[in-house]
Short mmCIF file of C-alpha atoms and ligand atoms in Angstrom, two decimals:
data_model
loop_
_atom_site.label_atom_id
_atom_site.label_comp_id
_atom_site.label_asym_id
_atom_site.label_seq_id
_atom_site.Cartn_x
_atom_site.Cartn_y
_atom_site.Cartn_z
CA UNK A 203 -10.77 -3.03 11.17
CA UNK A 204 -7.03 -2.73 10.30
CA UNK A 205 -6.49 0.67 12.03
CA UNK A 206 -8.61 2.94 13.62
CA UNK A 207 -7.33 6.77 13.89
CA UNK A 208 -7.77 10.73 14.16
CA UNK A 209 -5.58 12.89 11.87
CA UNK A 210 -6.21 15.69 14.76
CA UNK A 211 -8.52 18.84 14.81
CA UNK A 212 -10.77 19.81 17.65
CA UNK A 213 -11.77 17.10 19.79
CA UNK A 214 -9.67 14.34 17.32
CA UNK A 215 -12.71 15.21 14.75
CA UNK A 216 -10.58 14.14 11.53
CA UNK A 217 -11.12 10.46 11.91
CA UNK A 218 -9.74 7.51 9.68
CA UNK A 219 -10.01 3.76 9.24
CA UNK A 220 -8.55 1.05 7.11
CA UNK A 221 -10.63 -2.45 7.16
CA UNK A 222 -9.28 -5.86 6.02
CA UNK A 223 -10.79 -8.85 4.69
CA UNK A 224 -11.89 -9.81 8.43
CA UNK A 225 -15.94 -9.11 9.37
CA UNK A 226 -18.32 -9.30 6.69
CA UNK A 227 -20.41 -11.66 4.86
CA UNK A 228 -19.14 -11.79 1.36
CA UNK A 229 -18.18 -15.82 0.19
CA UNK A 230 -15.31 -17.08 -1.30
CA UNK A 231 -13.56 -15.92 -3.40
CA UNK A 232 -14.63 -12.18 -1.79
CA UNK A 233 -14.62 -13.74 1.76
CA UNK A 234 -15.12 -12.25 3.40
CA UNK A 235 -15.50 -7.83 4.01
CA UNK A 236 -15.26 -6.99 0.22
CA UNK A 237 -16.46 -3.17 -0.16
CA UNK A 238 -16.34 -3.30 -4.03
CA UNK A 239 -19.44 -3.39 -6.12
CA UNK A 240 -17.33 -3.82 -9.06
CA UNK A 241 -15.61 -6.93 -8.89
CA UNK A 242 -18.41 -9.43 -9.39
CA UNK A 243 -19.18 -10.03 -5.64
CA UNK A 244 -23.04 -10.34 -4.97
CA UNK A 245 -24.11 -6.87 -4.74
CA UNK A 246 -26.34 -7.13 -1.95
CA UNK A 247 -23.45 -8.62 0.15
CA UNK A 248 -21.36 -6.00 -0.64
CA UNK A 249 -24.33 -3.61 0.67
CA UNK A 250 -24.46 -5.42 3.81
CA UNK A 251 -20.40 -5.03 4.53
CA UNK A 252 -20.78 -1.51 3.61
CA UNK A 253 -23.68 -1.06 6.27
CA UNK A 254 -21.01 -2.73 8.48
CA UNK A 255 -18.58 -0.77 8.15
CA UNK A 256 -20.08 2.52 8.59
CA UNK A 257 -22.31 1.00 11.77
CA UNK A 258 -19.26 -0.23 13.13
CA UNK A 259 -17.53 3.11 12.73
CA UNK A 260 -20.79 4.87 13.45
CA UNK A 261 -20.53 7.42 10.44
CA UNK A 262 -23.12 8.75 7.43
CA UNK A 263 -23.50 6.81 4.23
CA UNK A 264 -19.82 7.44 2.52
CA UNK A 265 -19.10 8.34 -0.93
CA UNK A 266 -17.28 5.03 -2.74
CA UNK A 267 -15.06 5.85 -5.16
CA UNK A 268 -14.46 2.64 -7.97
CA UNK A 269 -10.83 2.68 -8.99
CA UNK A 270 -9.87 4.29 -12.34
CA UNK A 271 -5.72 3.79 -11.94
CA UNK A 272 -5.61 7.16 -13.27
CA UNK A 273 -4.95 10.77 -11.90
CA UNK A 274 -8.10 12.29 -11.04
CA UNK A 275 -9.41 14.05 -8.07
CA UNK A 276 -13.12 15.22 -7.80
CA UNK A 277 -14.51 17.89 -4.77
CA UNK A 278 -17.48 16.42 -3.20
CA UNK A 279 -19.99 18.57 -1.66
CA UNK A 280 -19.06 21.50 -2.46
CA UNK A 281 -18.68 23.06 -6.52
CA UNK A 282 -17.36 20.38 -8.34
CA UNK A 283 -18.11 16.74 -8.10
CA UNK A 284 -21.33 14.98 -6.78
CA UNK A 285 -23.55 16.73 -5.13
CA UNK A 286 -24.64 15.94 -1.38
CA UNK A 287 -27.12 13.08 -1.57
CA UNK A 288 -26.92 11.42 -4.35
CA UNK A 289 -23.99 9.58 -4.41
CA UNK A 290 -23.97 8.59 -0.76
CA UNK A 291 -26.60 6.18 -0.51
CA UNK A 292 -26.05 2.23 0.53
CA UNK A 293 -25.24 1.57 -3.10
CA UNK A 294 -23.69 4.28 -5.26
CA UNK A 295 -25.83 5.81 -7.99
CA UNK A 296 -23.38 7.59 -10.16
CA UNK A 297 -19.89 7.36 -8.07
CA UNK A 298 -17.58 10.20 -9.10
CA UNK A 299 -14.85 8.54 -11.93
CA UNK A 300 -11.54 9.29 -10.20
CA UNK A 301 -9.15 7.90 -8.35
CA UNK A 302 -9.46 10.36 -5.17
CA UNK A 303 -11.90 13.15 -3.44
CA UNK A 304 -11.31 15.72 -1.12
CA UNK A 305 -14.28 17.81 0.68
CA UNK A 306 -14.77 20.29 3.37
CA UNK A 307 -17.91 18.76 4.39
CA UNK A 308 -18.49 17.24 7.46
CA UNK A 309 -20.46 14.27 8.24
CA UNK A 310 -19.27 12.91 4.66
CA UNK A 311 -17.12 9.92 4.93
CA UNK A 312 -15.20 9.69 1.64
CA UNK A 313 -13.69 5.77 0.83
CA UNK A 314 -11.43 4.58 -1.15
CA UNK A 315 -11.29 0.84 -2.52
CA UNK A 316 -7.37 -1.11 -3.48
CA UNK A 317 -6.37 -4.21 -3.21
CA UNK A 318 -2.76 -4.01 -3.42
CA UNK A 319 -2.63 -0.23 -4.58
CA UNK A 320 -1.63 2.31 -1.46
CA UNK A 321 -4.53 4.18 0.01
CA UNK A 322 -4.11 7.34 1.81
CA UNK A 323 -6.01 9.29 3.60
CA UNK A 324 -5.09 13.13 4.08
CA UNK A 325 -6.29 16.11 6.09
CA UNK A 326 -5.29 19.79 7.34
CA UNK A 327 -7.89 19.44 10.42
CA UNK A 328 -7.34 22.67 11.72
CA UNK A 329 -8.97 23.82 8.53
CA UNK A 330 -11.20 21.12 8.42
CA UNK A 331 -10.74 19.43 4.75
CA UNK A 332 -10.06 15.83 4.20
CA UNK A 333 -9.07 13.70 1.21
CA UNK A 334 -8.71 10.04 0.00
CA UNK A 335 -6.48 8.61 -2.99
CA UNK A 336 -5.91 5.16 -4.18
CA UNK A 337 -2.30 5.13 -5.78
CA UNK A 338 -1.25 2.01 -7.64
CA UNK A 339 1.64 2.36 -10.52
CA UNK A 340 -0.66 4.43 -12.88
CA UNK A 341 -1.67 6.54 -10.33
CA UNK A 342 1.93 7.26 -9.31
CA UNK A 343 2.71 8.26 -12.70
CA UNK A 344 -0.26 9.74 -13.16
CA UNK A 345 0.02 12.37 -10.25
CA UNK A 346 -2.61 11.13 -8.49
CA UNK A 347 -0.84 12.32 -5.71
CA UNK A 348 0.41 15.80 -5.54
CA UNK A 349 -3.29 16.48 -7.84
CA UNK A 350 -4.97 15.05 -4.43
CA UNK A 351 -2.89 17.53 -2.30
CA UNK A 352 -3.37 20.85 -4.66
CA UNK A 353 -7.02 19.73 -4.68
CA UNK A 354 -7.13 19.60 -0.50
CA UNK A 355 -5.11 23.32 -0.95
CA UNK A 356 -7.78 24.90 -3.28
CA UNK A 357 -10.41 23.71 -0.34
CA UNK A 358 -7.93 26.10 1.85
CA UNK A 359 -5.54 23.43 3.60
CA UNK A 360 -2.39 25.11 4.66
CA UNK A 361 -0.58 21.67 7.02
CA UNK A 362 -1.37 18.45 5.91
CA UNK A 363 -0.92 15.42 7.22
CA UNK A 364 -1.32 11.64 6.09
CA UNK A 365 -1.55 8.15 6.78
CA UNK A 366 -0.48 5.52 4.29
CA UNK A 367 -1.97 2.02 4.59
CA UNK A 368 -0.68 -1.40 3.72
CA UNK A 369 -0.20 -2.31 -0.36
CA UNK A 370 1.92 -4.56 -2.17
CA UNK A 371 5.81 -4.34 -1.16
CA UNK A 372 8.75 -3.94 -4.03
CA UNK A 373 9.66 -7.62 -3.07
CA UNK A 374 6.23 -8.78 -4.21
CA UNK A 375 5.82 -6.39 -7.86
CA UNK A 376 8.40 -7.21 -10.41
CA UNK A 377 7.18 -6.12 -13.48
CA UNK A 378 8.19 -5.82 -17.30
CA UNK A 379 11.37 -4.24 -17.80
CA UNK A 380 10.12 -1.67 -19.69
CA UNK A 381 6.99 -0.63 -17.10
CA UNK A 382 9.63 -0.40 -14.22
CA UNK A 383 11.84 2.05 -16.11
CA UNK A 384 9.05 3.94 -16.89
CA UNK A 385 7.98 4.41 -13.59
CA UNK A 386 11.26 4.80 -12.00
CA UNK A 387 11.95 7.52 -14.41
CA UNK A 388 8.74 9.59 -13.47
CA UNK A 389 9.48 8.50 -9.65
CA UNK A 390 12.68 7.35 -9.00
CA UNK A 391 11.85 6.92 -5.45
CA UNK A 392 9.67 3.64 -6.53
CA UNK A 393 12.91 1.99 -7.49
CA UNK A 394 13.83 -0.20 -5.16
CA UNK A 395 16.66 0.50 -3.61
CA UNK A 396 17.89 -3.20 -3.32
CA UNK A 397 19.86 -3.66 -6.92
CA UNK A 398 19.14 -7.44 -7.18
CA UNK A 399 18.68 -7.07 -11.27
CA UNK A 400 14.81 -6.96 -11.04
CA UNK A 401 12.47 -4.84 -12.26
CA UNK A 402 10.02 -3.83 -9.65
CA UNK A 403 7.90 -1.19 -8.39
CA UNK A 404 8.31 0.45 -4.69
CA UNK A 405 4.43 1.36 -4.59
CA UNK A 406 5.13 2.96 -0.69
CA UNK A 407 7.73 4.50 -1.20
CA UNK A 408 7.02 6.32 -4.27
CA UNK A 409 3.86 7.53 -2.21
CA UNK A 410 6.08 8.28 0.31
CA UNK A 411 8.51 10.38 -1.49
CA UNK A 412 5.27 12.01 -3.37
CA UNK A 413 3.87 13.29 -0.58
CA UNK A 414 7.39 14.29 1.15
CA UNK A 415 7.84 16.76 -2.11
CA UNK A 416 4.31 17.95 -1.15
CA UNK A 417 5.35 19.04 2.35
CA UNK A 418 2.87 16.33 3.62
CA UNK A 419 3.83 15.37 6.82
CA UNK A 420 3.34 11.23 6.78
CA UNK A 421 2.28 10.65 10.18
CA UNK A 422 1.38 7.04 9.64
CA UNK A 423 2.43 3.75 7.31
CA UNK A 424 0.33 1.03 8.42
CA UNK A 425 2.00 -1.69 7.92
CA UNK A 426 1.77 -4.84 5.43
CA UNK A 427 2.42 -6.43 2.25
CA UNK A 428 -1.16 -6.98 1.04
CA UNK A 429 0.61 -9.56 -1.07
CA UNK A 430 1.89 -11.58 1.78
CA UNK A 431 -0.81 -10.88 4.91
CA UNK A 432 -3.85 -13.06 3.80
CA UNK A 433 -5.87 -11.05 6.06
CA UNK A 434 -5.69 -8.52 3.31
CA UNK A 435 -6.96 -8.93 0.13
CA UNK A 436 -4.92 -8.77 -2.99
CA UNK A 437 -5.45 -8.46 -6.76
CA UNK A 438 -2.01 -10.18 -7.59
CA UNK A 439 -2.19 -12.81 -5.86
CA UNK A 440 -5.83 -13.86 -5.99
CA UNK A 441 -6.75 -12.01 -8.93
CA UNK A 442 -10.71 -12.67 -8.61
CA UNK A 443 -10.66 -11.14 -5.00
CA UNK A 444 -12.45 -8.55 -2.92
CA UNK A 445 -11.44 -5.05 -2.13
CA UNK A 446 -10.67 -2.95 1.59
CA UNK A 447 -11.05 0.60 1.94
CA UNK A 448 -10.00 3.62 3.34
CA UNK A 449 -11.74 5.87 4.84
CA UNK A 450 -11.67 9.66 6.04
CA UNK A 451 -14.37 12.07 7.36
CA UNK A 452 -14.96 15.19 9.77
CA UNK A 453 -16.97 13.61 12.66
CA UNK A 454 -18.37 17.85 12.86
ZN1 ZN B 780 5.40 -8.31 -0.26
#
């Protein structure tokens, strides 16, 4: 486990964790905690880490999200989204297509799977509501974002803080000329701000600045360049590779 953490509310009960590539039983080239079902890993390894994981942090079956790189948020548990018990078993039935959930329900641990995307987790614990988003570049455009923290205030969250964990730094994502100025224009806070004539993608700190015009206190970057720590898993530089999570749940 990466990091280990409470986001506050009474007794710590907003709880968080990020894992990394260490525990597990997955092989190579998934060695060795990979948490995704969808990258060609043997399912029933992937089960096993996911048993781990929750043992380990002694919570309820979570709710997996698969990435979409899109903007989506879906409310679990309560009106919208997938209802309590079905999606939450060892392996998924019918995971909600988004790239983030919020809930007011406790007991639910809601993860969120990257390798190399940021993955936050979010909460207003006095009112008791937590969220999870996966933001890579799509996602930044995309909103994924400020939709994650609208969807936390329709579930009645007033303060809200996060926690940002490790993705791939601007020194490790150049991209095509034209994809960078796209993204820099929607978010100008992903440019790096190191002119060295390339064109790459701040991932953090477009998150960062994201959730700063949110009023989303960032209490937490964990840090890490999943790019260049090979205790983390990443898509760009392994590109047949596992996947870490993040997860976030009321303990009551
Ligand atoms: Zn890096």
């Amino acid at each position: 486990m990466l990091e280990l953490g409470s986001l506050g509310g009474p007794g710590n009960c907003v709880r968080y964790a990020f894992t990394t590539r260490a525990g597990g039983v997955s092989a190579a080239p998934y060695a060795s905690l990979n948490l995704s079902l969808d990258v060609g890993d043997d399912p029933a390894d992937v089960t096993t880490n996911r048993h781990l994981v929750l043992e380990r942090l002694g919570v309820p079956p979570a709710v997996w999200l698969t990435a979409q790189h899109g903007g989506g948020v879906a409310t679990i548990g309560t009106t919208v989204g997938v209802p309590i018990g079905t999606a939450i078993g060892t392996v998924q039935a019918d995971p909600p297509a988004v790239d983030a959930m919020v809930t007011a329900q406790a007991g639910l641990p809601l993860a969120a799977l990257s390798a190399d995307c940021a993955l936050v987790v979010l909460a207003d614990s006095d009112v008791g509501v937590v969220g999870v988003a996966h933001c890579g570049r799509p996602g930044l455009t995309a909103g994924v974002i400020p939709n994650s923290v609208a969807a936390l205030r329709e579930l009645g969250a007033m303060s809200i803080r996060a926690v940002v964990g490790p993705a791939i730094c601007a020194s490790c994502y150049e991209v095509p000329r034209e994809m960078a100025e796209a993204v820099w224009s929607a978010v100008p806070a992903s440019r790096p701000r190191r002119d060295d004539g390339r064109f790459a993608i701040d991932i953090p700190a477009g998150v960062s600045a994201q959730l700063a015009d949110e009023d989303v206190d960032v209490v937490r970057h964990v840090a890490g360049c999943t790019l260049e720590d090979p205790a983390l898993f990443s898509y760009r530089r392994d590109r047949v590779t596992g996947r870490m999570a993040a997860l976030v749940w009321r303990a009551r």
